[in-house]
PDB file of C-alpha atoms in Angstrom:
ATOM      1  CA  MET X 468      82.378  83.752  92.772  1.00 47.00           C
ATOM      2  CA  LYS X 469      82.759  86.369  90.004  1.00 47.00           C
ATOM      3  CA  LYS X 470      85.792  87.870  91.769  1.00 50.00           C
ATOM      4  CA  LEU X 471      87.285  84.409  92.130  1.00 50.00           C
ATOM      5  CA  LYS X 472      86.874  83.722  88.395  1.00 52.00           C
ATOM      6  CA  LEU X 473      88.410  87.103  87.574  1.00 51.00           C
ATOM      7  CA  LEU X 474      91.436  86.410  89.778  1.00 51.00           C
ATOM      8  CA  THR X 475      91.900  82.962  88.217  1.00 51.00           C
ATOM      9  CA  GLY X 476      91.727  84.512  84.744  1.00 57.00           C
ATOM     10  CA  LEU X 477      94.354  87.098  85.609  1.00 52.00           C
ATOM     11  CA  ILE X 478      96.722  84.382  86.823  1.00 51.00           C
ATOM     12  CA  PHE X 479      96.198  82.404  83.593  1.00 52.00           C
ATOM     13  CA  LEU X 480      96.904  85.439  81.412  1.00 52.00           C
ATOM     14  CA  ALA X 481     100.002  86.305  83.428  1.00 50.00           C
ATOM     15  CA  LEU X 482     101.459  82.839  83.078  1.00 50.00           C
ATOM     16  CA  CYS X 483     100.690  82.690  79.351  1.00 52.00           C
ATOM     17  CA  SER X 484     102.424  86.000  78.630  1.00 48.00           C
ATOM     18  CA  GLY X 485     105.906  84.877  79.714  1.00 46.00           C
ATOM     19  CA  ALA X 486     106.998  83.530  76.340  1.00 45.00           C
ATOM     20  CA  ASN X 487     108.548  86.809  75.122  1.00 51.00           C
ATOM     21  CA  ALA X 488     110.039  88.039  78.375  1.00 54.00           C
ATOM     22  CA  GLU X 489     112.313  91.091  78.176  1.00 79.00           C
ATOM     23  CA  SER X 490     114.643  92.498  80.847  1.00 88.00           C
ATOM     24  CA  LEU X 491     113.523  94.021  84.128  1.00 92.00           C
ATOM     25  CA  ASN X 492     116.525  96.366  83.940  1.00 86.00           C
ATOM     26  CA  THR X 493     115.018  98.351  81.056  1.00 85.00           C
ATOM     27  CA  SER X 494     111.794 100.361  81.055  1.00 91.00           C
ATOM     28  CA  GLY X 495     108.740  98.216  80.519  1.00 94.00           C
ATOM     29  CA  TYR X 496     105.807  96.284  81.935  1.00 95.00           C
ATOM     30  CA  TYR X 497     106.043  93.355  84.316  1.00 97.00           C
ATOM     31  CA  TYR X 498     103.664  90.970  86.051  1.00 96.00           C
ATOM     32  CA  GLY X 499     103.970  88.737  89.079  1.00 97.00           C
ATOM     33  CA  LEU X 500     102.496  86.438  91.685  1.00 98.00           C
ATOM     34  CA  ASN X 501     103.048  86.576  95.433  1.00 98.00           C
ATOM     35  CA  TYR X 502     102.106  85.156  98.810  1.00 98.00           C
ATOM     36  CA  TYR X 503     100.562  87.717 101.190  1.00 98.00           C
ATOM     37  CA  SER X 504     100.401  87.667 104.987  1.00 98.00           C
ATOM     38  CA  TYR X 505      99.153  90.340 107.408  1.00 98.00           C
ATOM     39  CA  SER X 506      98.894  90.047 111.185  1.00 97.00           C
ATOM     40  CA  GLU X 507      98.061  92.286 114.148  1.00 96.00           C
ATOM     41  CA  LYS X 508      99.027  91.941 117.786  1.00 96.00           C
ATOM     42  CA  THR X 509      97.987  93.627 121.024  1.00 94.00           C
ATOM     43  CA  ALA X 510      99.395  93.652 124.546  1.00 92.00           C
ATOM     44  CA  THR X 511      97.231  90.645 125.412  1.00 93.00           C
ATOM     45  CA  GLN X 512      96.806  88.789 122.106  1.00 93.00           C
ATOM     46  CA  ASN X 513      99.451  87.737 119.572  1.00 93.00           C
ATOM     47  CA  PRO X 514      98.185  87.328 116.970  1.00 92.00           C
ATOM     48  CA  PHE X 515      95.042  89.377 117.430  1.00 93.00           C
ATOM     49  CA  MET X 516      93.988  88.718 113.824  1.00 93.00           C
ATOM     50  CA  GLU X 517      95.552  87.368 110.633  1.00 96.00           C
ATOM     51  CA  GLU X 518      94.994  87.522 106.877  1.00 96.00           C
ATOM     52  CA  LYS X 519      96.984  85.304 104.549  1.00 97.00           C
ATOM     53  CA  THR X 520      97.044  83.691 101.138  1.00 96.00           C
ATOM     54  CA  THR X 521      95.665  80.153 101.238  1.00 92.00           C
ATOM     55  CA  VAL X 522      94.634  79.087  97.714  1.00 87.00           C
ATOM     56  CA  LEU X 523      95.095  81.720  94.999  1.00 90.00           C
ATOM     57  CA  PRO X 524      98.219  83.920  94.966  1.00 95.00           C
ATOM     58  CA  THR X 525      98.036  87.674  94.623  1.00 97.00           C
ATOM     59  CA  VAL X 526      98.399  88.856  91.005  1.00 97.00           C
ATOM     60  CA  LEU X 527     100.309  92.061  90.262  1.00 97.00           C
ATOM     61  CA  LEU X 528     100.929  94.173  87.168  1.00 97.00           C
ATOM     62  CA  GLY X 529     103.251  97.123  86.906  1.00 97.00           C
ATOM     63  CA  TYR X 530     105.511  99.382  84.856  1.00 97.00           C
ATOM     64  CA  ARG X 531     109.008 100.381  85.911  1.00 96.00           C
ATOM     65  CA  ASN X 532     112.236 101.993  84.760  1.00 95.00           C
ATOM     66  CA  GLU X 533     115.364 101.112  86.771  1.00 94.00           C
ATOM     67  CA  GLU X 534     117.897 102.083  84.110  1.00 93.00           C
ATOM     68  CA  SER X 535     119.332 104.998  86.068  1.00 95.00           C
ATOM     69  CA  ILE X 536     119.942 103.243  89.407  1.00 95.00           C
ATOM     70  CA  ARG X 537     121.411 100.203  87.623  1.00 92.00           C
ATOM     71  CA  SER X 538     123.621 102.083  85.136  1.00 89.00           C
ATOM     72  CA  ALA X 539     127.329 102.598  85.684  1.00 85.00           C
ATOM     73  CA  THR X 540     127.384 105.831  83.646  1.00 85.00           C
ATOM     74  CA  ASP X 541     123.900 107.270  82.942  1.00 83.00           C
ATOM     75  CA  ARG X 542     122.836 108.128  86.503  1.00 86.00           C
ATOM     76  CA  ASP X 543     121.310 111.573  86.133  1.00 89.00           C
ATOM     77  CA  SER X 544     117.593 110.721  85.964  1.00 94.00           C
ATOM     78  CA  LEU X 545     114.886 109.208  88.136  1.00 96.00           C
ATOM     79  CA  SER X 546     114.094 105.519  88.347  1.00 97.00           C
ATOM     80  CA  TRP X 547     110.512 104.647  89.245  1.00 97.00           C
ATOM     81  CA  PHE X 548     107.749 102.058  89.284  1.00 98.00           C
ATOM     82  CA  THR X 549     103.972 101.962  89.510  1.00 98.00           C
ATOM     83  CA  GLU X 550     102.246  98.712  90.471  1.00 98.00           C
ATOM     84  CA  ALA X 551      98.747  97.393  91.180  1.00 98.00           C
ATOM     85  CA  ALA X 552      97.813  94.056  92.748  1.00 98.00           C
ATOM     86  CA  VAL X 553      94.659  92.091  93.552  1.00 97.00           C
ATOM     87  CA  GLY X 554      94.389  89.049  95.796  1.00 97.00           C
ATOM     88  CA  GLN X 555      92.287  86.862  98.040  1.00 96.00           C
ATOM     89  CA  VAL X 556      93.070  86.150 101.698  1.00 96.00           C
ATOM     90  CA  GLU X 557      91.696  84.053 104.527  1.00 95.00           C
ATOM     91  CA  TYR X 558      90.746  86.026 107.651  1.00 92.00           C
ATOM     92  CA  SER X 559      90.977  84.617 111.176  1.00 91.00           C
ATOM     93  CA  GLN X 560      91.103  86.054 114.701  1.00 87.00           C
ATOM     94  CA  TYR X 561      91.965  84.981 118.229  1.00 85.00           C
ATOM     95  CA  THR X 562      88.342  84.424 119.345  1.00 81.00           C
ATOM     96  CA  GLY X 563      88.143  81.395 117.063  1.00 75.00           C
ATOM     97  CA  VAL X 564      84.771  82.382 115.560  1.00 73.00           C
ATOM     98  CA  GLY X 565      85.826  80.842 112.251  1.00 74.00           C
ATOM     99  CA  THR X 566      87.475  81.976 109.036  1.00 86.00           C
ATOM    100  CA  HIS X 567      86.315  83.481 105.771  1.00 88.00           C
ATOM    101  CA  ASP X 568      87.850  84.471 102.439  1.00 93.00           C
ATOM    102  CA  HIS X 569      87.713  87.986 101.043  1.00 93.00           C
ATOM    103  CA  ASN X 570      89.501  90.148  98.481  1.00 95.00           C
ATOM    104  CA  TYR X 571      91.921  93.056  98.676  1.00 97.00           C
ATOM    105  CA  TRP X 572      93.799  95.240  96.247  1.00 97.00           C
ATOM    106  CA  LYS X 573      96.937  97.357  96.490  1.00 98.00           C
ATOM    107  CA  PHE X 574      98.528 100.268  94.641  1.00 98.00           C
ATOM    108  CA  GLN X 575     102.157 101.280  95.129  1.00 98.00           C
ATOM    109  CA  THR X 576     104.540 103.708  93.444  1.00 98.00           C
ATOM    110  CA  GLU X 577     108.093 104.923  94.030  1.00 98.00           C
ATOM    111  CA  ALA X 578     110.499 107.384  92.428  1.00 98.00           C
ATOM    112  CA  VAL X 579     114.179 107.256  93.392  1.00 98.00           C
ATOM    113  CA  TYR X 580     117.374 109.062  92.393  1.00 97.00           C
ATOM    114  CA  PRO X 581     120.794 107.377  92.144  1.00 97.00           C
ATOM    115  CA  LEU X 582     123.544 108.230  94.611  1.00 96.00           C
ATOM    116  CA  PRO X 583     127.264 107.330  94.429  1.00 94.00           C
ATOM    117  CA  LYS X 584     128.408 103.736  95.001  1.00 93.00           C
ATOM    118  CA  ASN X 585     125.135 102.110  93.789  1.00 95.00           C
ATOM    119  CA  PHE X 586     122.996 103.732  96.499  1.00 97.00           C
ATOM    120  CA  TYR X 587     119.723 105.566  95.857  1.00 98.00           C
ATOM    121  CA  ILE X 588     117.029 107.526  97.711  1.00 98.00           C
ATOM    122  CA  GLY X 589     113.532 108.731  96.886  1.00 98.00           C
ATOM    123  CA  ALA X 590     109.866 108.873  97.866  1.00 98.00           C
ATOM    124  CA  GLY X 591     107.151 106.204  97.954  1.00 98.00           C
ATOM    125  CA  TYR X 592     103.416 105.739  98.421  1.00 98.00           C
ATOM    126  CA  ARG X 593     101.443 102.569  99.214  1.00 98.00           C
ATOM    127  CA  TYR X 594      97.644 102.178  99.334  1.00 98.00           C
ATOM    128  CA  LEU X 595      95.722  99.053 100.306  1.00 98.00           C
ATOM    129  CA  MET X 596      91.962  98.376 100.290  1.00 97.00           C
ATOM    130  CA  ASP X 597      90.811  95.403 102.360  1.00 96.00           C
ATOM    131  CA  TYR X 598      87.227  94.202 101.776  1.00 94.00           C
ATOM    132  CA  LEU X 599      86.624  92.842 105.249  1.00 89.00           C
ATOM    133  CA  SER X 600      82.927  93.661 104.864  1.00 85.00           C
ATOM    134  CA  ASP X 601      82.655  90.481 102.761  1.00 79.00           C
ATOM    135  CA  TYR X 602      82.470  88.766 106.163  1.00 69.00           C
ATOM    136  CA  GLY X 603      78.869  89.913 106.435  1.00 61.00           C
ATOM    137  CA  THR X 604      77.301  91.281 109.628  1.00 62.00           C
ATOM    138  CA  GLY X 605      80.016  92.808 111.822  1.00 64.00           C
ATOM    139  CA  GLY X 606      82.517  93.174 108.978  1.00 78.00           C
ATOM    140  CA  TYR X 607      83.789  96.512 107.672  1.00 89.00           C
ATOM    141  CA  ASP X 608      86.149  97.604 104.903  1.00 95.00           C
ATOM    142  CA  ARG X 609      89.605  98.968 105.760  1.00 96.00           C
ATOM    143  CA  GLU X 610      91.934 101.328 103.911  1.00 97.00           C
ATOM    144  CA  ASN X 611      95.596 101.971 104.586  1.00 98.00           C
ATOM    145  CA  GLU X 612      97.886 104.677 103.191  1.00 98.00           C
ATOM    146  CA  LEU X 613     101.649 104.853 103.761  1.00 98.00           C
ATOM    147  CA  PHE X 614     104.008 107.669 102.736  1.00 98.00           C
ATOM    148  CA  TYR X 615     107.664 106.693 103.071  1.00 98.00           C
ATOM    149  CA  ILE X 616     111.259 107.337 102.037  1.00 98.00           C
ATOM    150  CA  PRO X 617     113.002 104.415 100.287  1.00 98.00           C
ATOM    151  CA  VAL X 618     116.789 104.187 100.679  1.00 98.00           C
ATOM    152  CA  GLY X 619     118.516 101.368  98.811  1.00 98.00           C
ATOM    153  CA  TYR X 620     121.656  99.726  97.511  1.00 98.00           C
ATOM    154  CA  ILE X 621     122.221  97.452  94.501  1.00 97.00           C
ATOM    155  CA  GLN X 622     124.853  94.731  94.809  1.00 97.00           C
ATOM    156  CA  ASN X 623     126.149  93.664  91.390  1.00 94.00           C
ATOM    157  CA  ILE X 624     127.524  90.116  91.438  1.00 95.00           C
ATOM    158  CA  ALA X 625     130.310  88.861  89.180  1.00 94.00           C
ATOM    159  CA  ASP X 626     128.078  86.394  87.300  1.00 94.00           C
ATOM    160  CA  GLY X 627     125.812  89.242  86.152  1.00 93.00           C
ATOM    161  CA  SER X 628     123.110  88.738  88.749  1.00 95.00           C
ATOM    162  CA  SER X 629     122.187  91.366  91.328  1.00 96.00           C
ATOM    163  CA  ILE X 630     120.558  91.860  94.731  1.00 98.00           C
ATOM    164  CA  LYS X 631     118.669  95.006  95.635  1.00 98.00           C
ATOM    165  CA  TYR X 632     118.378  95.949  99.324  1.00 98.00           C
ATOM    166  CA  GLN X 633     115.947  98.675 100.358  1.00 98.00           C
ATOM    167  CA  TYR X 634     114.911 100.223 103.671  1.00 98.00           C
ATOM    168  CA  ASN X 635     111.604 102.121 103.783  1.00 98.00           C
ATOM    169  CA  TYR X 636     111.374 104.855 106.429  1.00 98.00           C
ATOM    170  CA  LEU X 637     107.754 105.594 107.311  1.00 98.00           C
ATOM    171  CA  ILE X 638     106.828 109.292 107.167  1.00 98.00           C
ATOM    172  CA  GLU X 639     103.145 108.896 107.939  1.00 98.00           C
ATOM    173  CA  GLY X 640     100.388 106.326 107.614  1.00 98.00           C
ATOM    174  CA  THR X 641      96.614 106.502 107.898  1.00 98.00           C
ATOM    175  CA  GLN X 642      94.335 103.588 108.689  1.00 97.00           C
ATOM    176  CA  THR X 643      90.691 104.226 107.769  1.00 97.00           C
ATOM    177  CA  SER X 644      88.132 101.827 109.227  1.00 95.00           C
ATOM    178  CA  HIS X 645      84.786 102.056 107.422  1.00 95.00           C
ATOM    179  CA  THR X 646      82.757 102.110 110.606  1.00 93.00           C
ATOM    180  CA  THR X 647      79.866 103.462 108.544  1.00 92.00           C
ATOM    181  CA  ASP X 648      79.493  99.823 107.429  1.00 89.00           C
ATOM    182  CA  LEU X 649      78.567  99.122 111.072  1.00 89.00           C
ATOM    183  CA  GLY X 650      76.037 101.947 111.333  1.00 87.00           C
ATOM    184  CA  TYR X 651      78.219 104.749 112.706  1.00 93.00           C
ATOM    185  CA  ASN X 652      77.801 108.210 111.221  1.00 91.00           C
ATOM    186  CA  SER X 653      81.401 108.498 109.954  1.00 94.00           C
ATOM    187  CA  ASP X 654      84.515 106.440 109.364  1.00 95.00           C
ATOM    188  CA  LEU X 655      87.374 106.162 111.866  1.00 96.00           C
ATOM    189  CA  ASP X 656      90.844 107.472 110.908  1.00 97.00           C
ATOM    190  CA  ASN X 657      93.954 106.517 112.889  1.00 97.00           C
ATOM    191  CA  LYS X 658      97.388 108.040 112.260  1.00 98.00           C
ATOM    192  CA  GLN X 659     100.470 105.802 112.137  1.00 98.00           C
ATOM    193  CA  ASP X 660     103.744 107.663 112.666  1.00 96.00           C
ATOM    194  CA  SER X 661     106.155 104.866 113.586  1.00 98.00           C
ATOM    195  CA  GLY X 662     107.257 101.942 111.443  1.00 98.00           C
ATOM    196  CA  PHE X 663     109.508 100.743 108.646  1.00 98.00           C
ATOM    197  CA  GLY X 664     109.729  98.394 105.692  1.00 98.00           C
ATOM    198  CA  VAL X 665     112.431  96.228 104.102  1.00 98.00           C
ATOM    199  CA  ASP X 666     112.554  95.061 100.472  1.00 98.00           C
ATOM    200  CA  ILE X 667     115.006  92.511  99.059  1.00 98.00           C
ATOM    201  CA  ALA X 668     115.010  91.483  95.387  1.00 98.00           C
ATOM    202  CA  TYR X 669     117.240  89.084  93.469  1.00 98.00           C
ATOM    203  CA  GLN X 670     117.704  89.079  89.670  1.00 96.00           C
ATOM    204  CA  PRO X 671     119.632  86.425  87.704  1.00 95.00           C
ATOM    205  CA  ASN X 672     122.075  87.466  85.001  1.00 91.00           C
ATOM    206  CA  LYS X 673     119.384  87.446  82.286  1.00 86.00           C
ATOM    207  CA  SER X 674     117.269  89.830  84.389  1.00 89.00           C
ATOM    208  CA  ASP X 675     114.040  88.473  82.913  1.00 93.00           C
ATOM    209  CA  TYR X 676     112.598  87.596  86.328  1.00 95.00           C
ATOM    210  CA  GLU X 677     112.993  88.655  89.945  1.00 97.00           C
ATOM    211  CA  LEU X 678     112.527  86.972  93.318  1.00 98.00           C
ATOM    212  CA  PHE X 679     111.346  89.433  95.946  1.00 98.00           C
ATOM    213  CA  VAL X 680     110.459  89.773  99.621  1.00 98.00           C
ATOM    214  CA  LYS X 681     108.665  92.800 101.078  1.00 98.00           C
ATOM    215  CA  TYR X 682     108.194  93.368 104.801  1.00 98.00           C
ATOM    216  CA  TRP X 683     106.409  96.087 106.770  1.00 98.00           C
ATOM    217  CA  HIS X 684     106.208  96.597 110.520  1.00 98.00           C
ATOM    218  CA  ILE X 685     103.905  99.399 111.690  1.00 98.00           C
ATOM    219  CA  ASP X 686     103.603 100.270 115.389  1.00 98.00           C
ATOM    220  CA  ASP X 687     100.397 101.073 117.272  1.00 97.00           C
ATOM    221  CA  SER X 688      98.531 104.035 115.815  1.00 97.00           C
ATOM    222  CA  ASP X 689      97.093 106.940 117.762  1.00 97.00           C
ATOM    223  CA  TRP X 690      93.628 106.741 119.325  1.00 97.00           C
ATOM    224  CA  ASN X 691      90.566 108.348 117.792  1.00 96.00           C
ATOM    225  CA  THR X 692      86.838 108.504 118.508  1.00 95.00           C
ATOM    226  CA  VAL X 693      83.776 108.382 116.290  1.00 93.00           C
ATOM    227  CA  GLN X 694      80.240 108.542 117.736  1.00 92.00           C
ATOM    228  CA  GLY X 695      81.288 107.099 121.098  1.00 90.00           C
ATOM    229  CA  LEU X 696      83.614 104.434 119.639  1.00 92.00           C
ATOM    230  CA  THR X 697      87.252 104.942 120.706  1.00 94.00           C
ATOM    231  CA  ALA X 698      89.782 102.710 118.970  1.00 94.00           C
ATOM    232  CA  MET X 699      93.293 102.417 117.555  1.00 95.00           C
ATOM    233  CA  GLU X 700      95.029 100.327 114.906  1.00 95.00           C
ATOM    234  CA  PRO X 701      97.227  97.671 116.577  1.00 96.00           C
ATOM    235  CA  ASP X 702     100.872  96.914 115.896  1.00 98.00           C
ATOM    236  CA  ASN X 703     101.000  94.962 112.613  1.00 98.00           C
ATOM    237  CA  THR X 704     103.304  93.233 110.162  1.00 98.00           C
ATOM    238  CA  THR X 705     102.969  92.436 106.455  1.00 98.00           C
ATOM    239  CA  TRP X 706     104.892  89.927 104.326  1.00 98.00           C
ATOM    240  CA  GLU X 707     104.839  89.653 100.525  1.00 98.00           C
ATOM    241  CA  ILE X 708     106.971  86.938  98.908  1.00 98.00           C
ATOM    242  CA  GLY X 709     106.868  86.285  95.197  1.00 98.00           C
ATOM    243  CA  LEU X 710     108.120  86.447  91.608  1.00 98.00           C
ATOM    244  CA  LYS X 711     108.051  89.130  88.917  1.00 97.00           C
ATOM    245  CA  TRP X 712     108.560  88.590  85.185  1.00 96.00           C
ATOM    246  CA  ALA X 713     109.245  91.128  82.434  1.00 94.00           C
ATOM    247  CA  PHE X 714     107.127  91.162  79.278  1.00 85.00           C
TER     248      PHE X 714
END
């Protein structure tokens, strides 16, 4: 209940701060709200399990500087962002044992360098902590790390608006299952070496807000064993759809 009140308070503060919105094309802070969906599939079950926003949206807060990749002349420096998010999702799985709500949080950062013709390339990192142990007996927390290379293009439209397209090439991911929550003597790490992401963002001509979609598809991980338990992380997809505002 305390986490729920905190999340509600963050949403209220975010909405109240929009009165003096600046531009997302300059360096500065931003906040946002988004829908979140995560699903796994196996050879025999699709979906195997799902987590998705049902009541409260995910709240995010970040700082970014996109001046270099959006400038027509000053393109000799890095553009970057750092962002944190917290949300609540409903968990369900194919066995139909019921659903429950639990919290997660995410940290993500990127640094990119402009290329000719409005293209850019860089490096990115994404971390997610999923508190699946809130389920109670049989639940365990999960961590995911992704290192990737973002490659993007900014389309400037005649009315002053813009669309940013970005492809994220996965270098390496690690899924850590906190099997110690289940009584095992160590946690289980699975490497993910195949997958990709796609980001699309639209800004109007005032550039004070942004509509965005983020997608990840990560293939089956490798197999690993801890204290007699052999497991892998199944093929999975993530969707984030939302709004960002400058302030």
